[in-house]
Short mmCIF file of C-alpha atoms and ligand atoms in Angstrom, two decimals:
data_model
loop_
_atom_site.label_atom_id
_atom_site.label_comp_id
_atom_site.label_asym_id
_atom_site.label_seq_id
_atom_site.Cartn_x
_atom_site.Cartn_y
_atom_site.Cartn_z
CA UNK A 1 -31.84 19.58 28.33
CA UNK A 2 -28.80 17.97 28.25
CA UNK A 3 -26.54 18.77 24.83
CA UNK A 4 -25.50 15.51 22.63
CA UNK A 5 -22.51 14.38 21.40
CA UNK A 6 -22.23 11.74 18.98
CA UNK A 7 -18.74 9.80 18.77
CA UNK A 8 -17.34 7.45 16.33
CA UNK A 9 -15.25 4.52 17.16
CA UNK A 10 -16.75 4.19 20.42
CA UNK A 11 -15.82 1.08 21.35
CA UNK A 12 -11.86 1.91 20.09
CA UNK A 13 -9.21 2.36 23.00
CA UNK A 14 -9.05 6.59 23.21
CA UNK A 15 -13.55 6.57 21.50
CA UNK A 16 -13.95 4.31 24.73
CA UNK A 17 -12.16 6.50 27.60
CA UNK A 18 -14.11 9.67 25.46
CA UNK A 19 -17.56 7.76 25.87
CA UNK A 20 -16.57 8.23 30.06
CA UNK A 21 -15.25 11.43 29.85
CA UNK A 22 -18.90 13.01 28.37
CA UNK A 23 -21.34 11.01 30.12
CA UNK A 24 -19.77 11.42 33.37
CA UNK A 25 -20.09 15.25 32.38
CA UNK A 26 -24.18 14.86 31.70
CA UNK A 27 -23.72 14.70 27.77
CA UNK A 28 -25.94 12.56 26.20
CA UNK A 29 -23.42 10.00 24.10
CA UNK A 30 -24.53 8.24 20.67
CA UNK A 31 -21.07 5.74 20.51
CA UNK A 32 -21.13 4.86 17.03
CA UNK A 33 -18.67 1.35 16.13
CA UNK A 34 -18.92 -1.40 13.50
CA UNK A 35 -16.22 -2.74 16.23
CA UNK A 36 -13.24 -4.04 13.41
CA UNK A 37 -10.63 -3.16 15.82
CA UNK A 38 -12.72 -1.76 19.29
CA UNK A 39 -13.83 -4.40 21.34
CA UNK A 40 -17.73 -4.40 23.11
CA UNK A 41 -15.76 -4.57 26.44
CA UNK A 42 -14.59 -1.39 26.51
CA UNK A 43 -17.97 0.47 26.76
CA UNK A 44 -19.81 -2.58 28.36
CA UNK A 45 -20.20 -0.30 31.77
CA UNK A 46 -21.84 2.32 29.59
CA UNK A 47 -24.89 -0.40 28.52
CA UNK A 48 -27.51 0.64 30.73
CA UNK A 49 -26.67 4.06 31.55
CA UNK A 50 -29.36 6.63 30.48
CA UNK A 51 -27.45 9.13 28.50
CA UNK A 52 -25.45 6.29 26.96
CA UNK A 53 -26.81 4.87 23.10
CA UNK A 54 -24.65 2.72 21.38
CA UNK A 55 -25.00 1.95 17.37
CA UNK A 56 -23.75 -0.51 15.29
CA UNK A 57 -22.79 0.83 12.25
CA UNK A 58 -20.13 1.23 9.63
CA UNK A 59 -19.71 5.56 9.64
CA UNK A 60 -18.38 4.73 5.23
CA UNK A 61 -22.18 4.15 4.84
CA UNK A 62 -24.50 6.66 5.02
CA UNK A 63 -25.34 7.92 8.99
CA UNK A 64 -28.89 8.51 9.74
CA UNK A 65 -29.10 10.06 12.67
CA UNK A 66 -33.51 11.73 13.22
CA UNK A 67 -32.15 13.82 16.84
CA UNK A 68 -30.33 16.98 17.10
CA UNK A 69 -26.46 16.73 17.76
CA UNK A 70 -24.39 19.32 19.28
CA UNK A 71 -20.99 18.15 19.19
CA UNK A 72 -19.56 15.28 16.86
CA UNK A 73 -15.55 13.37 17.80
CA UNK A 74 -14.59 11.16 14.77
CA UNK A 75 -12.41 8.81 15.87
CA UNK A 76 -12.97 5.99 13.85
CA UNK A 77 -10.46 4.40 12.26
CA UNK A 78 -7.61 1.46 12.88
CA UNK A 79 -4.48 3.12 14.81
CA UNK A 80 -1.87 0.13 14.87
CA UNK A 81 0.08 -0.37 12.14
CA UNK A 82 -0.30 -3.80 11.40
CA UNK A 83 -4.27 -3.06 11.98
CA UNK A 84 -3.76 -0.74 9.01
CA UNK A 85 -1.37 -2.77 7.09
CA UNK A 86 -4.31 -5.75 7.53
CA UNK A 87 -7.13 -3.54 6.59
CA UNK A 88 -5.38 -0.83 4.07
CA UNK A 89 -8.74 -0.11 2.29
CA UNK A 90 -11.19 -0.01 5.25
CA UNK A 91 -8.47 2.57 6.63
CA UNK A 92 -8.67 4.50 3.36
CA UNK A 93 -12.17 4.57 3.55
CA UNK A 94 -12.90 5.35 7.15
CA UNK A 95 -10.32 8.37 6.96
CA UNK A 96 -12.39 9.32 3.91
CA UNK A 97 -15.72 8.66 2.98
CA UNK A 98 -16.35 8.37 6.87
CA UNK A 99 -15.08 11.76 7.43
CA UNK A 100 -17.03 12.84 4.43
CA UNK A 101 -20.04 11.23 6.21
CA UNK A 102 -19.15 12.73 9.64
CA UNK A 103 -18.55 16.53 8.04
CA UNK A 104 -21.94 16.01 6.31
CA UNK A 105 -23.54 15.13 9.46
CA UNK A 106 -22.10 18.37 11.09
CA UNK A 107 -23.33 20.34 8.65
CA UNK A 108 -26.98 19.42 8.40
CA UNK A 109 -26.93 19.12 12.30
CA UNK A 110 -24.84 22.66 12.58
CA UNK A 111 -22.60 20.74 15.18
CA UNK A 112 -19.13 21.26 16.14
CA UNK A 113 -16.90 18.14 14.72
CA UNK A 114 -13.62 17.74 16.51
CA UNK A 115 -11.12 14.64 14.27
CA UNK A 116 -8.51 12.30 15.17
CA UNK A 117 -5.34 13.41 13.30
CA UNK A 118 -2.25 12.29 14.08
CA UNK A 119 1.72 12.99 14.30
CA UNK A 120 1.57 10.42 11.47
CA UNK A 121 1.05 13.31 8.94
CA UNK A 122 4.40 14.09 9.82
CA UNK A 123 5.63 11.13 8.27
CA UNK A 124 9.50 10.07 9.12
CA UNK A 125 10.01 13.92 10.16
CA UNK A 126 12.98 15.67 8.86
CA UNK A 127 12.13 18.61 11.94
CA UNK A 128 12.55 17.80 15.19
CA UNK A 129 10.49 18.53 17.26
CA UNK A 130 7.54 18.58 14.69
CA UNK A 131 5.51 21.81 15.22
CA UNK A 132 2.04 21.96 13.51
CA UNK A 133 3.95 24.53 10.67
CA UNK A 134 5.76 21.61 9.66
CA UNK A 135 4.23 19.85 6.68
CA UNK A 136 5.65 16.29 6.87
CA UNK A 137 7.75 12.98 5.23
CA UNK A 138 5.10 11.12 3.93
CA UNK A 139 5.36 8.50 1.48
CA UNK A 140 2.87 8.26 0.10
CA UNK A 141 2.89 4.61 -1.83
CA UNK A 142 4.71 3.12 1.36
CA UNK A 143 3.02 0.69 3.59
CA UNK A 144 1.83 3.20 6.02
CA UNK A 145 0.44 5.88 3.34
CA UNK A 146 -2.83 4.25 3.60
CA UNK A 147 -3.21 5.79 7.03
CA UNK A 148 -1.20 8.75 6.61
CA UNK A 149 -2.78 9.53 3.45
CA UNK A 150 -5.83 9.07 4.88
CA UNK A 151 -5.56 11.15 7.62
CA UNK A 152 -4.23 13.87 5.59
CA UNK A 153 -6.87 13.83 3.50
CA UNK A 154 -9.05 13.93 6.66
CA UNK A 155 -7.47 17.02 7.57
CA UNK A 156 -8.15 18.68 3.82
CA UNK A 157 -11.71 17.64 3.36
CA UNK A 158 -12.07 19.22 7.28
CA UNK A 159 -10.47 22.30 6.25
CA UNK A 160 -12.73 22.70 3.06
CA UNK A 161 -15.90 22.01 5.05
CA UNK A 162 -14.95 24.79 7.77
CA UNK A 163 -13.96 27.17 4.58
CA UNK A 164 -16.83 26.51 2.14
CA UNK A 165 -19.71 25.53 4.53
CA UNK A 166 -18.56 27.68 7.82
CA UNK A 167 -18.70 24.15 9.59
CA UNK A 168 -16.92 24.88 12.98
CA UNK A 169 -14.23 22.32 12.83
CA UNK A 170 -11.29 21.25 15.19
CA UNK A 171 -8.45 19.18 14.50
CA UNK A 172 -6.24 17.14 16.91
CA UNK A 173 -2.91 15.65 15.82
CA UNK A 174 -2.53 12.77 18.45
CA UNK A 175 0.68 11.40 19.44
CA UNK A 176 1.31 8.41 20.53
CA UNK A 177 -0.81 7.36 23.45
CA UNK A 178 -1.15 4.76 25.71
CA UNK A 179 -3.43 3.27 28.93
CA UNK A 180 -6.06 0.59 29.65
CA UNK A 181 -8.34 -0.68 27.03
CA UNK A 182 -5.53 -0.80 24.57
CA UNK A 183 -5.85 -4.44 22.60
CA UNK A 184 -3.76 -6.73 24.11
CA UNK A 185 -2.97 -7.88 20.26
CA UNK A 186 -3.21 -4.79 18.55
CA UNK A 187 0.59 -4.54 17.97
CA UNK A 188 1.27 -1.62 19.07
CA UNK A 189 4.40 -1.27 21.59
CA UNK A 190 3.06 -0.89 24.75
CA UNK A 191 0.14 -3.89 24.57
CA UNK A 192 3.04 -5.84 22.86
CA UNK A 193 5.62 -5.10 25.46
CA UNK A 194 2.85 -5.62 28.27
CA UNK A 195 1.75 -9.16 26.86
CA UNK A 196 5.27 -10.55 26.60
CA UNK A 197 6.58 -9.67 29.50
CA UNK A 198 3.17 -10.84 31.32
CA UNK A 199 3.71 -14.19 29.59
CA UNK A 200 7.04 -14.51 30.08
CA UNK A 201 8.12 -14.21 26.41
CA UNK A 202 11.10 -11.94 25.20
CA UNK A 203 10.58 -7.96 24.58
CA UNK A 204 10.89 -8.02 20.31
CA UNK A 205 12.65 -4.68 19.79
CA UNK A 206 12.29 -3.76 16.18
CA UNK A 207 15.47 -2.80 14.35
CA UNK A 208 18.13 -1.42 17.43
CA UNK A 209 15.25 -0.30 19.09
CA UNK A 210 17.31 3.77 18.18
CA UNK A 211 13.99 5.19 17.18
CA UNK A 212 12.32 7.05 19.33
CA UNK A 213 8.58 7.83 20.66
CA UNK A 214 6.73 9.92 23.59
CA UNK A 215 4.10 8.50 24.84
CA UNK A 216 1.18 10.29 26.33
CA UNK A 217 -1.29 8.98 29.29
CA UNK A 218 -4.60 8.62 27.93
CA UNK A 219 -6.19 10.87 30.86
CA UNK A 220 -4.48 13.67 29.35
CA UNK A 221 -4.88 13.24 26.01
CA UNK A 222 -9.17 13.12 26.93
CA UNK A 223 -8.27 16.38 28.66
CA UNK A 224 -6.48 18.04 25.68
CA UNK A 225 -9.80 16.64 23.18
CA UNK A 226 -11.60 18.33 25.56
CA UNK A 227 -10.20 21.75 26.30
CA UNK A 228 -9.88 21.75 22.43
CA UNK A 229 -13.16 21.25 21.42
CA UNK A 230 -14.82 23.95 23.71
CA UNK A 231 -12.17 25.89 22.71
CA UNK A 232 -11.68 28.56 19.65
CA UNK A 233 -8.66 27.38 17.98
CA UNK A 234 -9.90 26.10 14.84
CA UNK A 235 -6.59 24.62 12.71
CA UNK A 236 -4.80 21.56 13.77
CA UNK A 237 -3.06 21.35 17.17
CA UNK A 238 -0.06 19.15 18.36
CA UNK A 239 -1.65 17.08 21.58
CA UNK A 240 1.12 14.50 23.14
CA UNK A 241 3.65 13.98 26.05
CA UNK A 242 7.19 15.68 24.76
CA UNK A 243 8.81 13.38 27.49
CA UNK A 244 11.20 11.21 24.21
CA UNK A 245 12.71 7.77 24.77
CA UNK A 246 14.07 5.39 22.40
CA UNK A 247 12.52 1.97 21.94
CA UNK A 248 15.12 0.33 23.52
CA UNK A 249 15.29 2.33 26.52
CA UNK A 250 12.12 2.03 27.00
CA UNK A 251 12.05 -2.15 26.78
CA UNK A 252 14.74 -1.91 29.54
CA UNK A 253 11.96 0.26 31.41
CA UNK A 254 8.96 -2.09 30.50
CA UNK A 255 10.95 -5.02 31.94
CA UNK A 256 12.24 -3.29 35.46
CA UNK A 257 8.50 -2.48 35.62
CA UNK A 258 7.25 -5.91 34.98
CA UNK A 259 10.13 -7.07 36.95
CA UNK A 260 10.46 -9.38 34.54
CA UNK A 261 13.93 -11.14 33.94
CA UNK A 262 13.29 -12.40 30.37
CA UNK A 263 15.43 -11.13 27.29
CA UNK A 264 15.21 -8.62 24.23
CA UNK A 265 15.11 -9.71 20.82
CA UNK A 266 15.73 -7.71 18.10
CA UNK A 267 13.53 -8.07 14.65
CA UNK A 268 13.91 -5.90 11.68
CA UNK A 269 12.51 -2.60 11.54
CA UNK A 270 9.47 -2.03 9.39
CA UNK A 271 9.61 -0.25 6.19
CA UNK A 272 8.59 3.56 7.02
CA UNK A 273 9.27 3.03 10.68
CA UNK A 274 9.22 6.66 11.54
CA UNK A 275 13.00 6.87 13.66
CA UNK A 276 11.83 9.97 15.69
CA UNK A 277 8.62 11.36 17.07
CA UNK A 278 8.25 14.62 19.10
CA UNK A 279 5.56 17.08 19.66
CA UNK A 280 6.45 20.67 20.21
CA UNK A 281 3.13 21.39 22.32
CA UNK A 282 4.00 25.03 21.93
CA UNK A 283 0.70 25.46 20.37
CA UNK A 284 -1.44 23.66 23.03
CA UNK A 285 -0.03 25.37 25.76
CA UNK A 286 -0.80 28.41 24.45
CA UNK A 287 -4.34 28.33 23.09
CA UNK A 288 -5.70 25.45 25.31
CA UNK A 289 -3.55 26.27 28.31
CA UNK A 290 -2.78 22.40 28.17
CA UNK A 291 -0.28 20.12 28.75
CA UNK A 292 -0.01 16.47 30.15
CA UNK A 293 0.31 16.37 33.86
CA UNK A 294 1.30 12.11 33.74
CA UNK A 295 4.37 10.80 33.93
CA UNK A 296 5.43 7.89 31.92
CA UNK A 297 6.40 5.79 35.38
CA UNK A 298 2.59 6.89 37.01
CA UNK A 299 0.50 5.81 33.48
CA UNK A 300 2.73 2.65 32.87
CA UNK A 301 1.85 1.37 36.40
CA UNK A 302 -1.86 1.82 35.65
CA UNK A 303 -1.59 0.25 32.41
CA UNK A 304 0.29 -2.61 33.93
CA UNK A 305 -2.03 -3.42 36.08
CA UNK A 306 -4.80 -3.34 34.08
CA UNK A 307 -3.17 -5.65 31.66
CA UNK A 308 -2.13 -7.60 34.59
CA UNK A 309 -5.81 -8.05 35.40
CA UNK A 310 -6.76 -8.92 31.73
CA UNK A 311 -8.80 -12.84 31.67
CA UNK A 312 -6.26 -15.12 30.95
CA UNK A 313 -7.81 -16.13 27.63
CA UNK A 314 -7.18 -12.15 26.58
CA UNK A 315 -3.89 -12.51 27.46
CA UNK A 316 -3.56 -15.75 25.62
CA UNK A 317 -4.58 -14.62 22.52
CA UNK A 318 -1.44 -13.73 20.68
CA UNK A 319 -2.74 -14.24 17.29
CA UNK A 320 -3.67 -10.87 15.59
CA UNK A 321 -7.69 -10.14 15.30
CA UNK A 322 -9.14 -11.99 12.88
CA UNK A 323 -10.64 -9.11 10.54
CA UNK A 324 -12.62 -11.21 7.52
CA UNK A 325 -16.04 -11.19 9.27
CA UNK A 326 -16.53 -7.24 9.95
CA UNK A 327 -15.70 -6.42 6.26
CA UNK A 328 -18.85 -6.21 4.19
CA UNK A 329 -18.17 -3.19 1.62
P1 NAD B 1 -8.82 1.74 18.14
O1 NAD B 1 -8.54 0.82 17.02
O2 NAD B 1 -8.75 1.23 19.52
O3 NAD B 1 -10.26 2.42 17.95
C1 NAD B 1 -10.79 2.72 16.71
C2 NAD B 1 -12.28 2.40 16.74
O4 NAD B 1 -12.88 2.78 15.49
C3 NAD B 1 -12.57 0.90 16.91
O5 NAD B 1 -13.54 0.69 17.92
C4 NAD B 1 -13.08 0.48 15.55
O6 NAD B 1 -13.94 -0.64 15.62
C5 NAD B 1 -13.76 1.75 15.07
N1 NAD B 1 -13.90 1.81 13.61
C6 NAD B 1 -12.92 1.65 12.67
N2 NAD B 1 -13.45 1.77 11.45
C7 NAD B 1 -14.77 2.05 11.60
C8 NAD B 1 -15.83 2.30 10.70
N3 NAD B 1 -15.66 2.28 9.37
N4 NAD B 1 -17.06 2.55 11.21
C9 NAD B 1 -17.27 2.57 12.55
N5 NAD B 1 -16.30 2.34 13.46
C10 NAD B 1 -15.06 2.08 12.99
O7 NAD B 1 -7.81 2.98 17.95
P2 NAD B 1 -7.50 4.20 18.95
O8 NAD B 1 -6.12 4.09 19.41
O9 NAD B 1 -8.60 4.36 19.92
O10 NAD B 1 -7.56 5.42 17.90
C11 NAD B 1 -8.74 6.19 17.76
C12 NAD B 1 -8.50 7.35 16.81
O11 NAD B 1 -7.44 8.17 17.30
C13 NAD B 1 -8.11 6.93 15.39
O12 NAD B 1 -8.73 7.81 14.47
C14 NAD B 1 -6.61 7.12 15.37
O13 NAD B 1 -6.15 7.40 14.06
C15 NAD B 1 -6.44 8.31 16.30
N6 NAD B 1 -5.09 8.32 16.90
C16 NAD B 1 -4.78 7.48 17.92
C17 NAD B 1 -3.50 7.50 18.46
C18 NAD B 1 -3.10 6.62 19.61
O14 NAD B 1 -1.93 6.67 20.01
N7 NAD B 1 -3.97 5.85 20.20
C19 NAD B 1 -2.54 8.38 17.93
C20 NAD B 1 -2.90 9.20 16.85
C21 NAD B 1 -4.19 9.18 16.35
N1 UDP B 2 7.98 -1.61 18.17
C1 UDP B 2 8.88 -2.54 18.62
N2 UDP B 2 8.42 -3.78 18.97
C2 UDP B 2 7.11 -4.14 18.90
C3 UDP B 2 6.18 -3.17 18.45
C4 UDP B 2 6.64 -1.91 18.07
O1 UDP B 2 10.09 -2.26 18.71
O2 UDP B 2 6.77 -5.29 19.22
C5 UDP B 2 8.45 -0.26 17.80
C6 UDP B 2 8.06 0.19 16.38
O3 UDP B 2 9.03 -0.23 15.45
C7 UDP B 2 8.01 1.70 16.52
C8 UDP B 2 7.64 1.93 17.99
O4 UDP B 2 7.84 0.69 18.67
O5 UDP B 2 9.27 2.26 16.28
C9 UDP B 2 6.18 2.34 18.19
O6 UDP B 2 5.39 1.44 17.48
P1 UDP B 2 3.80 1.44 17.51
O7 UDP B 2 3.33 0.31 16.65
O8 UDP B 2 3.34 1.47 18.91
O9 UDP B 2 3.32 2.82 16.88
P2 UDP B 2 3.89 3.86 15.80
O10 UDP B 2 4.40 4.98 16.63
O11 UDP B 2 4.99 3.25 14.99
O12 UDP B 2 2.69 4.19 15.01
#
């Protein structure tokens, strides 16, 4: 009998590549999505496969699940800023109540719940490199505290449920990462980048594009999830690519990639822009024996030219998602 594993946000960029990872290892996957930011697309390979089962539901409501789970991966929840900024309550709520939902689910199913932090705890980090010992900037009324907030929280109500109920808990604080399935219109800097330079617009680089970021290849990221969930390490671990560029740097790169001859224009920075982001994957290395094997030149190529390869009405669509019709609560 082959062990279950139920995952939320399924049809998300990193719930999508996830979905692969476990069926591909004989798990049989319940992908759970009310699909406000994931897209169908991403899993639409996974349809007919026999230890694939996708459902549509909204993980702040109640989960009624009648089969045995093993293992649970909650990562639900909007990951681009202006997704968040958009939808500030549903991000509230799914770093919340869902997680409530998801820890309740673990513990009448006694499975093993792995959750999606992120180096967004960290806020705009006074330490550099952040380690996990470090506990964060946040503010907590800015724009961005509905996420950061909420994934703190996510963190708290984890800890309490592996304290007080002996759930066995894991926590991963993602950094940022980046590869195919990524929404073209998301936001974020890499689909951004991509789009513009694929339709010949200029690179916006927000404030003097100082700030930095290390971006991580998806592939390795699914590896880290994984070594960490099998693993015995239960309090939160750093997972991300130290390799640190500033934004501008790293337009300069997008465009010699793209080889793309259009210009950079510079917009103003958005309030709580973090201007630094590092992981110190002490941590990882040593209790998952993991670290990212990608470089930034190999997993930009393969993004590229997935983007590349997009429909041209995808890559068209510049307009951010329209969010009204997948908010009922
Ligand atoms: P994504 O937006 O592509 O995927 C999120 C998925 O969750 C979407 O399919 C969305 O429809 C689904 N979802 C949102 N609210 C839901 C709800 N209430 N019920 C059911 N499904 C819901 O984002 P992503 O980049 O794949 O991020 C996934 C997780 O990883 C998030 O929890 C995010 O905070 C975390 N994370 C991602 C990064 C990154 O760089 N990609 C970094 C740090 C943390
Ligand atoms: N950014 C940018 N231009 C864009 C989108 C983002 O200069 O069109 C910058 C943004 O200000 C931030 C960095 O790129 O400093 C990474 O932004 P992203 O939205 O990808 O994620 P964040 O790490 O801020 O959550």
């Amino acid at each position: 009998m082959s062990k279950t594993i139920l995952i939320s946000g399924a049809a998300g960029f990193l719930g999508s590549h996830l979905c692969d990872r476990f069926v591909n290892e004989g798990y049989r996957v319940l992908g759970i999505d009310n699909f406000i930011t994931g897209d169908k697309d991403n899993i639409q390979h996974l349809f007919n496969h026999h230890n694939f089962h996708l459902i549509d539901h909204d993980v702040t409501v109640h989960i009624d699940i009648e089969e045995s789970i093993d293992y649970i991966l909650h990562f639900a929840s909007p990951a681009s800023p202006i997704d968040y900024l958009k939808i500030p309550i549903q991000t509230l709520k799914v770093g919340s109540l869902g997680t409530h939902n998801l820890l309740g689910l673990a513990k009448a199913k006694q499975a093993r719940i792995l959750i999606a932090s992120t180096s967004e705890i960290y806020g705009d980090p006074l330490v550099h490199p952040q380690s996990e010992d470090y506990y964060g900037n946040v503010n907590s009324i800015g724009p961005r505290g509905v996420y950061d907030e909420a994934k703190r929280f996510q963190e708290a109500i984890t800890m309490a449920y592996q304290r007080f109920h002996g759930v066995e808990t894991r926590i991963a604080r993602i950094f940022n990462t980046y590869g195919p399935r990524m929404r073209l219109n998301d936001g974020r800097v890499i689909p951004a980048f991509m789009g513009q330079a694929l339709r010949g617009e200029d690179l916006t680089v927000f404030g003097k594009g100082s700030q930095t970021r290390s971006f991580c290849y998806v592939d390795d990221l699914v590896n880290g999830i994984y070594k960490l969930l099998f693993s015995d390490y239960s309090l939160p671990v750093n997972l991300g690519n130290p390799d640190e560029i500033t934004i501008i740097d790293f337009a300069h790169e997008i465009l010699q990639l793209t080889n793309s001859d259009q210009k950079i224009s510079f917009k103003p920075l958005p309030e709580g822009d973090p201007l630094k982001r590092q992981p110190d994957i002490s941590l990882a290395k040593k209790e998952l024996n993991w670290q990212p094997e990608t470089s930034r030149a190999h997993g930009m190529k393969i993004t590229y030219d997935y983007f590349k390869n997009l429909p041209t009405e995808k890559l068209h669509k510049t307009e951010h998602k329209d969010f009204s019709k997948h908010i009922k609560n």
